[in-house]
Amino acid sequence: MQNIAVIRLIQGRLAWYPPGASEEPRWLDNETDREQLRATLDSRRVSPCFAVPGADVRLLPLSITADERKHIAKSLPFMLEEQVAADIDELQFAYQTLDKTHLSVAVCSTQKMGEWQALLADYPGVNRWVPEPLLLPWQEGEWCLVVEGESAVIRTGLCE
């Protein structure tokens, strides 16, 4: 099992959860918690993961043909142009191959990605970014819901 430290943005504040942490976050506006995260990252005993806020990323399943798969890196934004409500030049697209004809796609604004990169700049090595919903457990036929104050994160499928 891999040791993962999860970094999240909660109501505008960065927080992190060490591997095996309880439900209480460690706030990165607190100097002690900030230094503890830096030391943990420096030790390389854990793999850091940024939980991309679920409200700011859209997850889409996508069926493709073998021919489309060959050029997916260049064609993906154009394939989804009709499904997104923003100019594709202002969006970032990432995908994960599920099988030969299916992808899981994440879409978010370039502006938001820039904001997150700026927030994470003091923590080198945070190269894995995963949409929050995909960090929740999931089983076929079930949903997982986490309610935090006035917001909620929900996972409804393998890549949704």
PDB file of C-alpha atoms in Angstrom:
ATOM      1  CA  MET A   1       0.000   0.000   0.000  1.00  0.00           C
ATOM      2  CA  GLN A   2       1.278   3.429  -0.947  1.00  0.00           C
ATOM      3  CA  ASN A   3       1.577   6.226   1.605  1.00  0.00           C
ATOM      4  CA  ILE A   4      -0.253   9.227   0.192  1.00  0.00           C
ATOM      5  CA  ALA A   5      -0.416  12.708   1.695  1.00  0.00           C
ATOM      6  CA  VAL A   6      -3.513  14.486   0.387  1.00  0.00           C
ATOM      7  CA  ILE A   7      -3.511  18.267   0.024  1.00  0.00           C
ATOM      8  CA  ARG A   8      -6.915  19.952  -0.312  1.00  0.00           C
ATOM      9  CA  LEU A   9      -8.352  23.404  -0.739  1.00  0.00           C
ATOM     10  CA  ILE A  10     -11.119  23.860   1.842  1.00  0.00           C
ATOM     11  CA  GLN A  11     -13.052  27.141   1.868  1.00  0.00           C
ATOM     12  CA  GLY A  12     -10.074  28.961   0.377  1.00  0.00           C
ATOM     13  CA  ARG A  13      -7.505  27.457   2.767  1.00  0.00           C
ATOM     14  CA  LEU A  14      -4.954  24.763   1.968  1.00  0.00           C
ATOM     15  CA  ALA A  15      -4.915  21.777   4.282  1.00  0.00           C
ATOM     16  CA  TRP A  16      -3.196  18.420   4.231  1.00  0.00           C
ATOM     17  CA  TYR A  17      -3.858  14.967   5.560  1.00  0.00           C
ATOM     18  CA  PRO A  18      -0.893  12.686   6.320  1.00  0.00           C
ATOM     19  CA  PRO A  19      -1.242   8.987   5.462  1.00  0.00           C
ATOM     20  CA  GLY A  20      -3.652   7.371   7.915  1.00  0.00           C
ATOM     21  CA  ALA A  21      -4.785  10.757   9.241  1.00  0.00           C
ATOM     22  CA  SER A  22      -7.923  11.260  11.247  1.00  0.00           C
ATOM     23  CA  GLU A  23     -10.700  13.450   9.913  1.00  0.00           C
ATOM     24  CA  GLU A  24      -9.072  16.678  11.120  1.00  0.00           C
ATOM     25  CA  PRO A  25      -7.043  18.519   8.465  1.00  0.00           C
ATOM     26  CA  ARG A  26      -3.701  20.147   9.159  1.00  0.00           C
ATOM     27  CA  TRP A  27      -3.951  23.733   7.975  1.00  0.00           C
ATOM     28  CA  LEU A  28      -1.123  25.076   5.853  1.00  0.00           C
ATOM     29  CA  ASP A  29      -1.609  28.626   7.085  1.00  0.00           C
ATOM     30  CA  ASN A  30      -0.234  27.269  10.386  1.00  0.00           C
ATOM     31  CA  GLU A  31       3.590  27.402  10.403  1.00  0.00           C
ATOM     32  CA  THR A  32       3.998  24.134  12.336  1.00  0.00           C
ATOM     33  CA  ASP A  33       1.744  22.190   9.956  1.00  0.00           C
ATOM     34  CA  ARG A  34       3.388  23.831   6.943  1.00  0.00           C
ATOM     35  CA  GLU A  35       6.872  22.803   8.111  1.00  0.00           C
ATOM     36  CA  GLN A  36       5.660  19.300   8.899  1.00  0.00           C
ATOM     37  CA  LEU A  37       4.368  18.909   5.341  1.00  0.00           C
ATOM     38  CA  ARG A  38       7.642  20.215   3.892  1.00  0.00           C
ATOM     39  CA  ALA A  39       9.630  17.774   6.043  1.00  0.00           C
ATOM     40  CA  THR A  40       7.342  14.928   5.010  1.00  0.00           C
ATOM     41  CA  LEU A  41       7.757  15.795   1.326  1.00  0.00           C
ATOM     42  CA  ASP A  42      11.544  16.141   1.728  1.00  0.00           C
ATOM     43  CA  SER A  43      11.769  12.686   3.292  1.00  0.00           C
ATOM     44  CA  ARG A  44      10.146  11.175   0.162  1.00  0.00           C
ATOM     45  CA  ARG A  45       8.405   8.578   2.340  1.00  0.00           C
ATOM     46  CA  VAL A  46       5.040   9.692   1.042  1.00  0.00           C
ATOM     47  CA  SER A  47       3.573  10.486  -2.331  1.00  0.00           C
ATOM     48  CA  PRO A  48       1.782  13.860  -2.307  1.00  0.00           C
ATOM     49  CA  CYS A  49      -1.526  14.266  -4.112  1.00  0.00           C
ATOM     50  CA  PHE A  50      -3.471  17.475  -4.679  1.00  0.00           C
ATOM     51  CA  ALA A  51      -7.227  16.927  -4.474  1.00  0.00           C
ATOM     52  CA  VAL A  52      -8.537  19.137  -7.264  1.00  0.00           C
ATOM     53  CA  PRO A  53     -11.732  20.767  -5.939  1.00  0.00           C
ATOM     54  CA  GLY A  54     -14.672  18.807  -7.288  1.00  0.00           C
ATOM     55  CA  ALA A  55     -16.717  21.964  -7.848  1.00  0.00           C
ATOM     56  CA  ASP A  56     -14.075  23.248 -10.281  1.00  0.00           C
ATOM     57  CA  VAL A  57     -13.571  20.162 -12.423  1.00  0.00           C
ATOM     58  CA  ARG A  58     -15.996  18.374 -14.706  1.00  0.00           C
ATOM     59  CA  LEU A  59     -15.627  14.620 -15.103  1.00  0.00           C
ATOM     60  CA  LEU A  60     -16.823  13.045 -18.328  1.00  0.00           C
ATOM     61  CA  PRO A  61     -16.790   9.511 -19.699  1.00  0.00           C
ATOM     62  CA  LEU A  62     -15.848   9.389 -23.378  1.00  0.00           C
ATOM     63  CA  SER A  63     -16.171   6.592 -25.917  1.00  0.00           C
ATOM     64  CA  ILE A  64     -13.617   6.639 -28.731  1.00  0.00           C
ATOM     65  CA  THR A  65     -12.682   4.612 -31.781  1.00  0.00           C
ATOM     66  CA  ALA A  66      -9.261   3.109 -32.452  1.00  0.00           C
ATOM     67  CA  ASP A  67      -8.558   5.849 -35.009  1.00  0.00           C
ATOM     68  CA  GLU A  68      -9.553   8.607 -32.568  1.00  0.00           C
ATOM     69  CA  ARG A  69      -7.302   7.087 -29.924  1.00  0.00           C
ATOM     70  CA  LYS A  70      -4.215   7.613 -32.103  1.00  0.00           C
ATOM     71  CA  HIS A  71      -4.614  11.402 -31.993  1.00  0.00           C
ATOM     72  CA  ILE A  72      -6.460  11.861 -28.717  1.00  0.00           C
ATOM     73  CA  ALA A  73      -3.936  14.253 -27.152  1.00  0.00           C
ATOM     74  CA  LYS A  74      -4.526  16.809 -29.917  1.00  0.00           C
ATOM     75  CA  SER A  75      -8.179  16.141 -30.696  1.00  0.00           C
ATOM     76  CA  LEU A  76      -9.674  15.759 -27.198  1.00  0.00           C
ATOM     77  CA  PRO A  77     -10.644  19.433 -26.692  1.00  0.00           C
ATOM     78  CA  PHE A  78     -12.409  19.512 -30.069  1.00  0.00           C
ATOM     79  CA  MET A  79     -14.227  16.242 -29.371  1.00  0.00           C
ATOM     80  CA  LEU A  80     -15.712  17.767 -26.208  1.00  0.00           C
ATOM     81  CA  GLU A  81     -16.283  21.297 -27.492  1.00  0.00           C
ATOM     82  CA  GLU A  82     -20.074  20.872 -27.629  1.00  0.00           C
ATOM     83  CA  GLN A  83     -20.226  19.490 -24.064  1.00  0.00           C
ATOM     84  CA  VAL A  84     -18.448  22.365 -22.322  1.00  0.00           C
ATOM     85  CA  ALA A  85     -19.835  25.842 -21.730  1.00  0.00           C
ATOM     86  CA  ALA A  86     -16.537  27.700 -22.153  1.00  0.00           C
ATOM     87  CA  ASP A  87     -14.052  28.409 -24.919  1.00  0.00           C
ATOM     88  CA  ILE A  88     -11.805  25.347 -25.224  1.00  0.00           C
ATOM     89  CA  ASP A  89      -8.778  27.669 -25.353  1.00  0.00           C
ATOM     90  CA  GLU A  90      -9.530  28.614 -21.734  1.00  0.00           C
ATOM     91  CA  LEU A  91      -9.762  25.011 -20.534  1.00  0.00           C
ATOM     92  CA  GLN A  92      -7.378  22.220 -19.579  1.00  0.00           C
ATOM     93  CA  PHE A  93      -8.152  18.602 -20.463  1.00  0.00           C
ATOM     94  CA  ALA A  94      -6.696  15.483 -18.855  1.00  0.00           C
ATOM     95  CA  TYR A  95      -7.641  11.896 -19.525  1.00  0.00           C
ATOM     96  CA  GLN A  96      -7.138   8.393 -18.217  1.00  0.00           C
ATOM     97  CA  THR A  97      -7.557   5.362 -20.435  1.00  0.00           C
ATOM     98  CA  LEU A  98     -10.131   2.953 -19.021  1.00  0.00           C
ATOM     99  CA  ASP A  99      -9.968   0.411 -21.856  1.00  0.00           C
ATOM    100  CA  LYS A 100      -9.440   0.367 -25.638  1.00  0.00           C
ATOM    101  CA  THR A 101     -12.536   2.422 -26.394  1.00  0.00           C
ATOM    102  CA  HIS A 102     -13.258   4.393 -23.209  1.00  0.00           C
ATOM    103  CA  LEU A 103     -11.594   7.322 -21.471  1.00  0.00           C
ATOM    104  CA  SER A 104     -12.231   9.220 -18.284  1.00  0.00           C
ATOM    105  CA  VAL A 105     -11.796  12.949 -18.952  1.00  0.00           C
ATOM    106  CA  ALA A 106     -11.351  15.820 -16.501  1.00  0.00           C
ATOM    107  CA  VAL A 107     -11.929  19.399 -17.649  1.00  0.00           C
ATOM    108  CA  CYS A 108     -11.174  22.587 -15.717  1.00  0.00           C
ATOM    109  CA  SER A 109     -10.311  26.201 -16.418  1.00  0.00           C
ATOM    110  CA  THR A 110      -6.755  27.242 -17.146  1.00  0.00           C
ATOM    111  CA  GLN A 111      -7.250  30.118 -14.687  1.00  0.00           C
ATOM    112  CA  LYS A 112      -8.118  27.747 -11.815  1.00  0.00           C
ATOM    113  CA  MET A 113      -5.125  25.539 -12.601  1.00  0.00           C
ATOM    114  CA  GLY A 114      -2.880  28.602 -12.434  1.00  0.00           C
ATOM    115  CA  GLU A 115      -4.355  29.559  -9.058  1.00  0.00           C
ATOM    116  CA  TRP A 116      -3.752  26.055  -7.689  1.00  0.00           C
ATOM    117  CA  GLN A 117      -0.192  25.983  -9.024  1.00  0.00           C
ATOM    118  CA  ALA A 118       0.494  29.277  -7.238  1.00  0.00           C
ATOM    119  CA  LEU A 119      -0.926  27.907  -3.968  1.00  0.00           C
ATOM    120  CA  LEU A 120       1.201  24.758  -4.259  1.00  0.00           C
ATOM    121  CA  ALA A 121       4.410  26.531  -5.327  1.00  0.00           C
ATOM    122  CA  ASP A 122       5.890  26.269  -1.808  1.00  0.00           C
ATOM    123  CA  TYR A 123       5.491  22.479  -1.860  1.00  0.00           C
ATOM    124  CA  PRO A 124       7.659  21.020  -4.635  1.00  0.00           C
ATOM    125  CA  GLY A 125       6.931  17.504  -5.769  1.00  0.00           C
ATOM    126  CA  VAL A 126       3.134  17.760  -5.737  1.00  0.00           C
ATOM    127  CA  ASN A 127       2.816  16.462  -9.277  1.00  0.00           C
ATOM    128  CA  ARG A 128      -0.196  14.185  -8.900  1.00  0.00           C
ATOM    129  CA  TRP A 129      -3.499  16.006  -9.145  1.00  0.00           C
ATOM    130  CA  VAL A 130      -6.688  13.965  -8.785  1.00  0.00           C
ATOM    131  CA  PRO A 131     -10.257  15.322  -8.793  1.00  0.00           C
ATOM    132  CA  GLU A 132     -11.679  15.125  -5.244  1.00  0.00           C
ATOM    133  CA  PRO A 133     -14.557  12.802  -6.144  1.00  0.00           C
ATOM    134  CA  LEU A 134     -12.130  10.196  -7.490  1.00  0.00           C
ATOM    135  CA  LEU A 135     -10.355  10.042  -4.125  1.00  0.00           C
ATOM    136  CA  LEU A 136     -13.522   8.713  -2.492  1.00  0.00           C
ATOM    137  CA  PRO A 137     -14.120   4.958  -2.315  1.00  0.00           C
ATOM    138  CA  TRP A 138     -16.538   3.491  -4.837  1.00  0.00           C
ATOM    139  CA  GLN A 139     -18.151   0.165  -5.706  1.00  0.00           C
ATOM    140  CA  GLU A 140     -20.375  -0.755  -8.656  1.00  0.00           C
ATOM    141  CA  GLY A 141     -23.995   0.157  -7.927  1.00  0.00           C
ATOM    142  CA  GLU A 142     -23.161   2.475  -5.020  1.00  0.00           C
ATOM    143  CA  TRP A 143     -22.501   6.158  -4.502  1.00  0.00           C
ATOM    144  CA  CYS A 144     -20.195   7.755  -1.940  1.00  0.00           C
ATOM    145  CA  LEU A 145     -21.112  11.150  -0.468  1.00  0.00           C
ATOM    146  CA  VAL A 146     -19.090  13.316   1.925  1.00  0.00           C
ATOM    147  CA  VAL A 147     -20.809  16.388   3.384  1.00  0.00           C
ATOM    148  CA  GLU A 148     -18.622  19.155   4.797  1.00  0.00           C
ATOM    149  CA  GLY A 149     -20.479  22.151   6.145  1.00  0.00           C
ATOM    150  CA  GLU A 150     -22.467  23.581   3.250  1.00  0.00           C
ATOM    151  CA  SER A 151     -20.687  21.622   0.523  1.00  0.00           C
ATOM    152  CA  ALA A 152     -20.576  18.011  -0.576  1.00  0.00           C
ATOM    153  CA  VAL A 153     -18.321  15.758  -2.636  1.00  0.00           C
ATOM    154  CA  ILE A 154     -19.965  12.831  -4.388  1.00  0.00           C
ATOM    155  CA  ARG A 155     -18.658   9.878  -6.355  1.00  0.00           C
ATOM    156  CA  THR A 156     -21.172   8.058  -8.517  1.00  0.00           C
ATOM    157  CA  GLY A 157     -19.041   5.858 -10.752  1.00  0.00           C
ATOM    158  CA  LEU A 158     -15.639   4.605 -11.773  1.00  0.00           C
ATOM    159  CA  CYS A 159     -14.680   7.984 -13.191  1.00  0.00           C
ATOM    160  CA  GLU A 160     -17.527  10.252 -12.066  1.00  0.00           C
TER     161      GLU A 160
END
